[in-house]
Amino acid sequence: MSRKEMIAMLLAGGEGKRLGVLTKDLAKPAVYFGGKYRIIDFALSNCAHSGIDTVGVLTQYQPLELNRYLGIGSPWGLDRRDGGMTVLPPFVKQKGGVWYKGTANAIYQNMGFIERYNPEYVLIISGDHIYKMDYDLMLQHHKRSGADVTIAGIEVPWREASRFGVMHVDDEDRITAFEEKPKIPSSNIASMGVYIFSWQALQRYLIYDEVSRTSSHDFGKDVIPTMMRDGLRMHCYPFKGYWKDVGTLESLWGANMDLLEEKPPLELSDPEWRIYSVSPNRPAQYIGRHAMLNASLLSEGCIVEGHVDRSVLFFGVQAEENSLIKESVIMPNVRIGMGARIYRAIIGEGAVIEAGATIGHPDDDAITVVAVEQCIRSHDQDHDVLREVENL
């Protein structure tokens, strides 16, 4: 194997409990987003545009569909012999094997994979964030600063800061303090979960963390704070673009709605930074003569006879006459019957909303979630049938 300056390790084993029934049988990075993508497409596309040709994808929870989707990495230009994409599930060694115990332990268990390429730098990213980012620009920042670790940071609303690791940063972008998900945050500069480590430093601290009996083997909770205490040179790479952690139903729904703005904060039609994905190879969408559409995204193979208002429809959705879909996200191959009403909902793949059924309420801010392949009949009541209703 030829030496690589930097390789990427993509953490894609998240269970995604806060996404409820959407991740009951699906890893969070494989959840659908934006009409034709899956969440993991964004990190992989960023790698492709950043010139990173070697990516290890660490899977664990419900990996079957995710592994099938990833294939050999062709859509992202990662089907190559020298590097490319390698799926890295937990595996049994001579002395036995264990599940990944945390983000740091997942990387520790795959140190052999990293060492094959003897990189100077290791990029560690998550497979469950929506953003477009040039990792090469971050690498240049890391080199100029002479840092041991660089953490991408973004300002978030103060009310959301407790969901993230937060950093204090001086005028030269040096990190002076780091707190992982503090109850009362003292900074709103959030870690994006995007790290560049100098490999020699990372290797040393992974080994140290692994033998620690008090560690939870997590980068934010353990490795980063230990590096801070030991005085390693740590810098923040300030990011000014769009970034969203879609780990909750509210944030997943909201990120999809962001795409429908007149000037969307995340531009998916930019020819200079395409988001690559696996094509569903469906026929062209069909819009019926009585259909009405407003500020919506419709993917391939949709057949729409009803009214679609500020909604995202994935491939293969069928909406019959007089149906109404408003401010909703409709996953692939959903069937919506004549006269059905859907308000502020996320409808799981393959679900059936029968004629006359109503999901949600036009005057309610709650987001209603229908499970994958669930069937909703016209006489069903939401609180009896839908096991996942989020009042957000």
Short mmCIF file of C-alpha atoms in Angstrom, two decimals:
data_model
loop_
_atom_site.label_atom_id
_atom_site.label_comp_id
_atom_site.label_asym_id
_atom_site.label_seq_id
_atom_site.Cartn_x
_atom_site.Cartn_y
_atom_site.Cartn_z
CA MET A 1 0.00 0.00 0.00
CA SER A 2 1.27 3.47 -0.85
CA ARG A 3 1.49 5.98 1.98
CA LYS A 4 -1.40 8.40 2.29
CA GLU A 5 -1.03 11.92 3.67
CA MET A 6 -4.46 11.69 5.30
CA ILE A 7 -7.13 9.01 5.47
CA ALA A 8 -10.68 9.33 6.80
CA MET A 9 -12.39 7.19 9.42
CA LEU A 10 -16.16 7.60 9.19
CA LEU A 11 -18.13 6.63 12.29
CA ALA A 12 -21.39 5.15 10.98
CA GLY A 13 -22.48 2.77 13.72
CA GLY A 14 -24.94 5.05 15.49
CA GLU A 15 -28.17 3.53 16.78
CA GLY A 16 -30.13 6.79 16.54
CA LYS A 17 -32.58 6.11 19.38
CA ARG A 18 -33.94 9.67 19.23
CA LEU A 19 -35.20 8.99 15.70
CA GLY A 20 -37.58 6.41 17.09
CA VAL A 21 -39.20 3.99 14.66
CA LEU A 22 -37.20 5.41 11.75
CA THR A 23 -34.12 3.63 13.08
CA LYS A 24 -35.76 0.54 14.55
CA ASP A 25 -34.20 -1.61 11.81
CA LEU A 26 -31.86 0.93 10.23
CA ALA A 27 -28.58 2.58 11.17
CA LYS A 28 -28.94 6.35 11.54
CA PRO A 29 -26.50 7.20 8.69
CA ALA A 30 -28.74 5.22 6.31
CA VAL A 31 -31.85 7.30 7.08
CA TYR A 32 -33.24 9.10 4.02
CA PHE A 33 -32.82 12.84 3.58
CA GLY A 34 -33.62 15.55 1.06
CA GLY A 35 -35.73 13.63 -1.45
CA LYS A 36 -33.02 11.37 -2.91
CA TYR A 37 -30.16 11.02 -0.44
CA ARG A 38 -29.20 9.20 2.71
CA ILE A 39 -27.51 11.07 5.56
CA ILE A 40 -24.16 9.35 5.03
CA ASP A 41 -24.00 10.69 1.44
CA PHE A 42 -22.92 14.09 2.76
CA ALA A 43 -19.79 12.94 4.59
CA LEU A 44 -18.80 10.64 1.72
CA SER A 45 -19.37 13.38 -0.87
CA ASN A 46 -17.28 15.77 1.22
CA CYS A 47 -14.45 13.22 1.13
CA ALA A 48 -14.78 12.91 -2.65
CA HIS A 49 -14.61 16.68 -3.18
CA SER A 50 -11.76 17.06 -0.68
CA GLY A 51 -9.48 14.63 -2.51
CA ILE A 52 -9.64 11.94 0.19
CA ASP A 53 -9.46 8.58 -1.56
CA THR A 54 -9.16 6.26 1.45
CA VAL A 55 -12.11 5.96 3.81
CA GLY A 56 -12.80 3.41 6.51
CA VAL A 57 -16.51 3.22 7.34
CA LEU A 58 -17.08 1.87 10.86
CA THR A 59 -20.47 0.18 11.15
CA GLN A 60 -22.18 -1.58 14.03
CA TYR A 61 -25.92 -1.08 14.67
CA GLN A 62 -28.30 -2.64 12.08
CA PRO A 63 -25.64 -2.55 9.32
CA LEU A 64 -27.35 -4.71 6.66
CA GLU A 65 -29.12 -1.97 4.70
CA LEU A 66 -26.25 0.48 5.15
CA ASN A 67 -23.69 -2.05 3.89
CA ARG A 68 -25.88 -2.86 0.91
CA TYR A 69 -26.20 0.83 0.10
CA LEU A 70 -22.46 1.52 0.38
CA GLY A 71 -21.47 -1.35 -1.90
CA ILE A 72 -17.90 -0.79 -3.10
CA GLY A 73 -18.15 2.99 -2.94
CA SER A 74 -18.73 3.65 -6.65
CA PRO A 75 -21.06 6.69 -6.38
CA TRP A 76 -18.41 8.55 -4.34
CA GLY A 77 -15.43 7.55 -6.47
CA LEU A 78 -14.14 5.19 -3.79
CA ASP A 79 -14.09 1.96 -5.82
CA ARG A 80 -10.32 1.75 -6.16
CA ARG A 81 -7.58 -0.72 -5.31
CA ASP A 82 -5.12 1.67 -3.68
CA GLY A 83 -7.27 2.89 -0.83
CA GLY A 84 -10.94 3.35 -1.64
CA MET A 85 -13.72 2.56 0.80
CA THR A 86 -13.52 -0.25 3.34
CA VAL A 87 -16.42 -1.20 5.62
CA LEU A 88 -15.09 -1.95 9.11
CA PRO A 89 -17.56 -3.75 11.40
CA PRO A 90 -16.47 -5.15 14.79
CA PHE A 91 -14.59 -8.39 14.25
CA VAL A 92 -13.24 -11.32 16.21
CA LYS A 93 -9.49 -11.41 16.85
CA GLN A 94 -7.35 -14.28 18.12
CA LYS A 95 -8.09 -13.24 21.71
CA GLY A 96 -11.79 -12.70 21.04
CA GLY A 97 -13.76 -9.67 19.91
CA VAL A 98 -16.14 -7.08 21.34
CA TRP A 99 -18.57 -4.51 20.07
CA TYR A 100 -17.26 -1.00 19.68
CA LYS A 101 -17.46 0.43 23.20
CA GLY A 102 -17.29 4.06 22.09
CA THR A 103 -16.00 6.30 19.32
CA ALA A 104 -12.39 6.13 20.51
CA ASN A 105 -12.52 2.38 21.00
CA ALA A 106 -13.90 1.96 17.47
CA ILE A 107 -10.83 3.71 16.08
CA TYR A 108 -8.54 1.80 18.46
CA GLN A 109 -9.88 -1.54 17.20
CA ASN A 110 -9.04 -0.45 13.65
CA MET A 111 -5.54 0.91 14.22
CA GLY A 112 -4.22 -1.92 12.03
CA PHE A 113 -6.25 -0.58 9.12
CA ILE A 114 -4.83 2.91 9.61
CA GLU A 115 -1.27 1.64 9.92
CA ARG A 116 -1.53 -0.04 6.49
CA TYR A 117 -1.44 3.45 4.97
CA ASN A 118 0.99 5.01 7.48
CA PRO A 119 -0.72 8.44 7.23
CA GLU A 120 0.57 11.66 8.68
CA TYR A 121 -2.96 12.71 9.57
CA VAL A 122 -6.25 11.00 10.35
CA LEU A 123 -9.61 12.65 9.71
CA ILE A 124 -12.40 11.38 11.94
CA ILE A 125 -15.94 12.26 10.88
CA SER A 126 -19.49 11.23 11.66
CA GLY A 127 -21.97 9.71 9.24
CA ASP A 128 -25.04 11.46 10.67
CA HIS A 129 -24.56 15.18 9.96
CA ILE A 130 -25.83 17.29 7.06
CA TYR A 131 -23.24 19.75 5.70
CA LYS A 132 -20.84 20.51 2.86
CA MET A 133 -17.22 20.98 3.89
CA ASP A 134 -13.82 20.95 2.22
CA TYR A 135 -11.68 18.84 4.54
CA ASP A 136 -8.55 19.84 2.63
CA LEU A 137 -8.97 23.45 3.77
CA MET A 138 -9.21 22.17 7.33
CA LEU A 139 -6.04 20.13 6.80
CA GLN A 140 -4.17 23.22 5.61
CA HIS A 141 -5.34 25.04 8.74
CA HIS A 142 -4.11 22.12 10.85
CA LYS A 143 -0.68 22.22 9.20
CA ARG A 144 -0.28 26.00 9.52
CA SER A 145 -1.11 25.94 13.21
CA GLY A 146 1.20 23.04 13.99
CA ALA A 147 -1.60 21.52 16.06
CA ASP A 148 -1.76 17.98 17.36
CA VAL A 149 -5.53 18.02 16.88
CA THR A 150 -7.90 20.36 15.07
CA ILE A 151 -11.62 20.33 15.81
CA ALA A 152 -14.13 21.89 13.43
CA GLY A 153 -16.36 24.26 15.36
CA ILE A 154 -19.54 26.17 14.59
CA GLU A 155 -21.59 28.67 16.56
CA VAL A 156 -24.97 27.23 17.54
CA PRO A 157 -27.95 28.85 19.31
CA TRP A 158 -27.35 28.96 23.05
CA ARG A 159 -30.51 26.92 23.68
CA GLU A 160 -28.98 24.02 21.72
CA ALA A 161 -25.40 24.21 23.03
CA SER A 162 -25.95 21.60 25.76
CA ARG A 163 -26.47 18.95 23.03
CA PHE A 164 -22.83 19.25 21.91
CA GLY A 165 -19.27 19.36 23.05
CA VAL A 166 -18.47 23.09 23.37
CA MET A 167 -15.14 24.88 23.14
CA HIS A 168 -13.57 28.08 24.38
CA VAL A 169 -11.33 29.54 21.69
CA ASP A 170 -8.84 32.43 21.81
CA ASP A 171 -8.09 34.99 19.10
CA GLU A 172 -5.67 32.60 17.38
CA ASP A 173 -8.21 29.74 17.24
CA ARG A 174 -6.48 27.84 20.02
CA ILE A 175 -8.84 25.77 22.15
CA THR A 176 -8.46 26.80 25.78
CA ALA A 177 -11.26 24.68 27.28
CA PHE A 178 -13.56 21.87 26.16
CA GLU A 179 -16.78 20.59 27.78
CA GLU A 180 -18.76 17.60 26.52
CA LYS A 181 -22.54 18.28 26.57
CA PRO A 182 -22.56 20.55 29.64
CA LYS A 183 -25.90 21.07 31.39
CA ILE A 184 -25.18 24.81 31.58
CA PRO A 185 -22.89 25.64 28.64
CA SER A 186 -20.43 28.51 28.98
CA SER A 187 -19.75 28.66 25.24
CA ASN A 188 -21.85 28.24 22.10
CA ILE A 189 -18.99 27.15 19.85
CA ALA A 190 -19.96 23.53 19.25
CA SER A 191 -17.75 20.70 18.10
CA MET A 192 -19.00 19.40 14.76
CA GLY A 193 -17.57 15.96 15.44
CA VAL A 194 -14.98 16.56 12.70
CA TYR A 195 -11.41 15.99 13.91
CA ILE A 196 -8.00 15.99 12.28
CA PHE A 197 -5.34 14.31 14.38
CA SER A 198 -1.65 14.00 13.75
CA TRP A 199 -1.46 10.21 13.64
CA GLN A 200 1.43 9.79 16.04
CA ALA A 201 -0.38 11.76 18.76
CA LEU A 202 -3.70 10.00 18.17
CA GLN A 203 -2.09 6.56 18.24
CA ARG A 204 -0.49 7.27 21.62
CA TYR A 205 -3.70 8.50 23.22
CA LEU A 206 -5.85 5.69 21.82
CA ILE A 207 -3.57 3.16 23.48
CA TYR A 208 -3.62 5.13 26.73
CA ASP A 209 -7.41 5.46 26.66
CA GLU A 210 -7.94 1.76 25.97
CA VAL A 211 -6.20 0.66 29.16
CA SER A 212 -7.96 3.25 31.33
CA ARG A 213 -10.49 1.59 33.63
CA THR A 214 -12.40 4.83 34.16
CA SER A 215 -12.77 5.80 30.50
CA SER A 216 -15.97 5.47 28.47
CA HIS A 217 -13.69 5.34 25.39
CA ASP A 218 -15.30 8.36 23.72
CA PHE A 219 -13.49 11.19 21.95
CA GLY A 220 -15.58 14.00 23.41
CA LYS A 221 -15.84 12.62 26.94
CA ASP A 222 -12.37 11.13 27.34
CA VAL A 223 -9.69 11.51 24.66
CA ILE A 224 -10.10 15.23 23.92
CA PRO A 225 -10.24 16.26 27.64
CA THR A 226 -7.15 14.12 28.35
CA MET A 227 -5.27 15.81 25.51
CA MET A 228 -6.34 19.19 26.93
CA ARG A 229 -5.05 18.30 30.40
CA ASP A 230 -1.74 17.13 28.95
CA GLY A 231 -1.23 20.42 27.16
CA LEU A 232 -1.33 19.20 23.57
CA ARG A 233 -1.67 21.88 20.93
CA MET A 234 -5.36 21.99 20.05
CA HIS A 235 -6.94 24.32 17.51
CA CYS A 236 -10.44 25.07 16.31
CA TYR A 237 -11.25 25.26 12.62
CA PRO A 238 -14.10 27.80 12.47
CA PHE A 239 -16.81 26.72 10.05
CA LYS A 240 -19.29 29.28 8.70
CA GLY A 241 -21.50 27.14 6.45
CA TYR A 242 -24.64 25.11 7.04
CA TRP A 243 -24.34 22.19 9.45
CA LYS A 244 -27.03 20.24 11.23
CA ASP A 245 -26.92 17.25 13.52
CA VAL A 246 -30.07 15.37 12.45
CA GLY A 247 -30.13 13.10 15.46
CA THR A 248 -33.65 14.07 16.58
CA LEU A 249 -36.98 13.95 14.77
CA GLU A 250 -37.29 17.73 15.09
CA SER A 251 -33.87 18.38 13.55
CA LEU A 252 -34.40 15.80 10.77
CA TRP A 253 -37.76 17.33 9.85
CA GLY A 254 -36.36 20.87 10.16
CA ALA A 255 -33.34 20.15 7.95
CA ASN A 256 -35.64 18.82 5.23
CA MET A 257 -37.82 21.94 5.52
CA ASP A 258 -34.70 24.13 5.21
CA LEU A 259 -34.30 22.81 1.66
CA LEU A 260 -37.64 24.36 0.70
CA GLU A 261 -36.74 27.96 1.52
CA GLU A 262 -36.68 30.44 -1.35
CA LYS A 263 -32.95 30.79 -0.70
CA PRO A 264 -32.09 27.51 1.04
CA PRO A 265 -29.20 27.63 3.52
CA LEU A 266 -27.97 24.32 2.06
CA GLU A 267 -27.77 24.41 -1.74
CA LEU A 268 -28.06 20.93 -3.20
CA SER A 269 -28.08 22.03 -6.84
CA ASP A 270 -24.57 23.49 -6.73
CA PRO A 271 -22.73 21.87 -9.69
CA GLU A 272 -19.38 22.59 -8.02
CA TRP A 273 -20.21 20.50 -4.95
CA ARG A 274 -22.64 17.76 -5.88
CA ILE A 275 -23.92 15.37 -3.26
CA TYR A 276 -23.43 11.90 -4.70
CA SER A 277 -25.81 9.04 -3.95
CA VAL A 278 -27.00 5.69 -5.24
CA SER A 279 -29.55 6.32 -7.98
CA PRO A 280 -32.92 4.56 -7.53
CA ASN A 281 -33.25 4.26 -11.34
CA ARG A 282 -36.95 5.11 -11.40
CA PRO A 283 -38.96 6.62 -14.26
CA ALA A 284 -39.65 10.34 -14.43
CA GLN A 285 -42.15 11.81 -11.96
CA TYR A 286 -45.74 12.31 -13.13
CA ILE A 287 -47.86 15.28 -12.06
CA GLY A 288 -51.58 14.77 -12.69
CA ARG A 289 -53.79 17.36 -14.33
CA HIS A 290 -55.60 18.20 -11.09
CA ALA A 291 -52.47 18.21 -8.92
CA MET A 292 -51.27 21.35 -7.11
CA LEU A 293 -47.66 21.86 -6.02
CA ASN A 294 -46.04 24.56 -3.92
CA ALA A 295 -42.39 24.89 -2.78
CA SER A 296 -41.72 21.14 -2.72
CA LEU A 297 -39.11 18.58 -3.75
CA LEU A 298 -40.27 15.55 -5.73
CA SER A 299 -37.94 12.71 -6.67
CA GLU A 300 -38.00 10.12 -9.43
CA GLY A 301 -40.98 7.85 -9.90
CA CYS A 302 -43.46 9.99 -7.96
CA ILE A 303 -47.07 10.00 -9.14
CA VAL A 304 -48.93 12.99 -7.73
CA GLU A 305 -52.63 13.61 -8.31
CA GLY A 306 -53.26 15.62 -5.12
CA HIS A 307 -51.98 18.78 -3.42
CA VAL A 308 -48.38 18.97 -2.16
CA ASP A 309 -47.44 22.04 -0.10
CA ARG A 310 -43.92 22.63 1.29
CA SER A 311 -43.04 18.95 1.44
CA VAL A 312 -40.28 16.54 0.43
CA LEU A 313 -41.29 13.41 -1.49
CA PHE A 314 -38.81 10.61 -2.08
CA PHE A 315 -38.82 8.25 -5.04
CA GLY A 316 -41.85 6.10 -5.77
CA VAL A 317 -44.38 8.07 -3.71
CA GLN A 318 -47.97 7.89 -4.99
CA ALA A 319 -50.53 10.48 -3.87
CA GLU A 320 -54.05 10.04 -5.20
CA GLU A 321 -56.62 12.71 -6.09
CA ASN A 322 -57.79 15.18 -3.43
CA SER A 323 -55.01 14.11 -1.06
CA LEU A 324 -53.12 16.83 0.84
CA ILE A 325 -49.50 16.67 1.94
CA LYS A 326 -48.43 19.73 3.93
CA GLU A 327 -45.04 20.45 5.56
CA SER A 328 -44.16 16.77 5.57
CA VAL A 329 -41.36 14.37 4.64
CA ILE A 330 -42.58 11.33 2.72
CA MET A 331 -40.04 8.50 2.51
CA PRO A 332 -39.76 6.17 -0.54
CA ASN A 333 -42.62 4.07 -1.92
CA VAL A 334 -45.33 5.49 0.32
CA ARG A 335 -48.94 5.15 -0.91
CA ILE A 336 -51.34 7.97 -0.02
CA GLY A 337 -55.00 7.33 -0.75
CA MET A 338 -57.71 9.57 -2.15
CA GLY A 339 -58.70 12.39 0.20
CA ALA A 340 -56.03 11.57 2.80
CA ARG A 341 -54.61 14.50 4.83
CA ILE A 342 -51.04 14.68 6.12
CA TYR A 343 -49.82 17.62 8.25
CA ARG A 344 -46.27 18.10 9.65
CA ALA A 345 -45.34 14.43 9.48
CA ILE A 346 -42.52 12.07 8.63
CA ILE A 347 -43.91 9.02 6.86
CA GLY A 348 -41.67 5.96 6.90
CA GLU A 349 -40.67 4.00 3.80
CA GLY A 350 -43.38 1.82 2.29
CA ALA A 351 -46.15 3.06 4.59
CA VAL A 352 -49.74 3.12 3.35
CA ILE A 353 -52.07 5.99 4.24
CA GLU A 354 -55.46 4.78 3.15
CA ALA A 355 -58.20 6.91 1.55
CA GLY A 356 -59.70 9.47 3.91
CA ALA A 357 -57.12 9.00 6.69
CA THR A 358 -55.67 12.03 8.53
CA ILE A 359 -52.16 12.25 9.93
CA GLY A 360 -51.44 15.16 12.25
CA HIS A 361 -53.56 18.31 12.58
CA PRO A 362 -53.33 21.62 10.70
CA ASP A 363 -53.24 23.65 13.93
CA ASP A 364 -50.84 21.41 15.87
CA ASP A 365 -47.06 21.92 15.97
CA ALA A 366 -46.42 18.26 16.83
CA ILE A 367 -44.48 16.17 14.33
CA THR A 368 -46.21 12.85 13.71
CA VAL A 369 -44.09 9.87 12.67
CA VAL A 370 -45.48 6.85 10.85
CA ALA A 371 -43.36 3.72 11.02
CA VAL A 372 -41.88 1.93 8.03
CA GLU A 373 -44.53 -0.11 6.15
CA GLN A 374 -47.22 0.85 8.65
CA CYS A 375 -50.80 1.05 7.33
CA ILE A 376 -53.06 3.87 8.53
CA ARG A 377 -56.78 3.52 7.89
CA SER A 378 -59.36 6.28 7.77
CA HIS A 379 -61.02 5.27 11.07
CA ASP A 380 -57.76 4.99 13.03
CA GLN A 381 -56.96 7.59 15.68
CA ASP A 382 -53.39 8.88 15.77
CA HIS A 383 -52.82 8.17 19.45
CA ASP A 384 -54.04 4.58 19.07
CA VAL A 385 -52.13 3.64 15.92
CA LEU A 386 -48.96 5.71 15.85
CA ARG A 387 -46.46 4.58 18.40
CA GLU A 388 -44.08 7.40 17.61
CA VAL A 389 -45.54 10.88 18.01
CA GLU A 390 -43.12 13.63 18.95
CA ASN A 391 -44.46 16.84 20.47
CA LEU A 392 -41.58 19.18 19.81
#
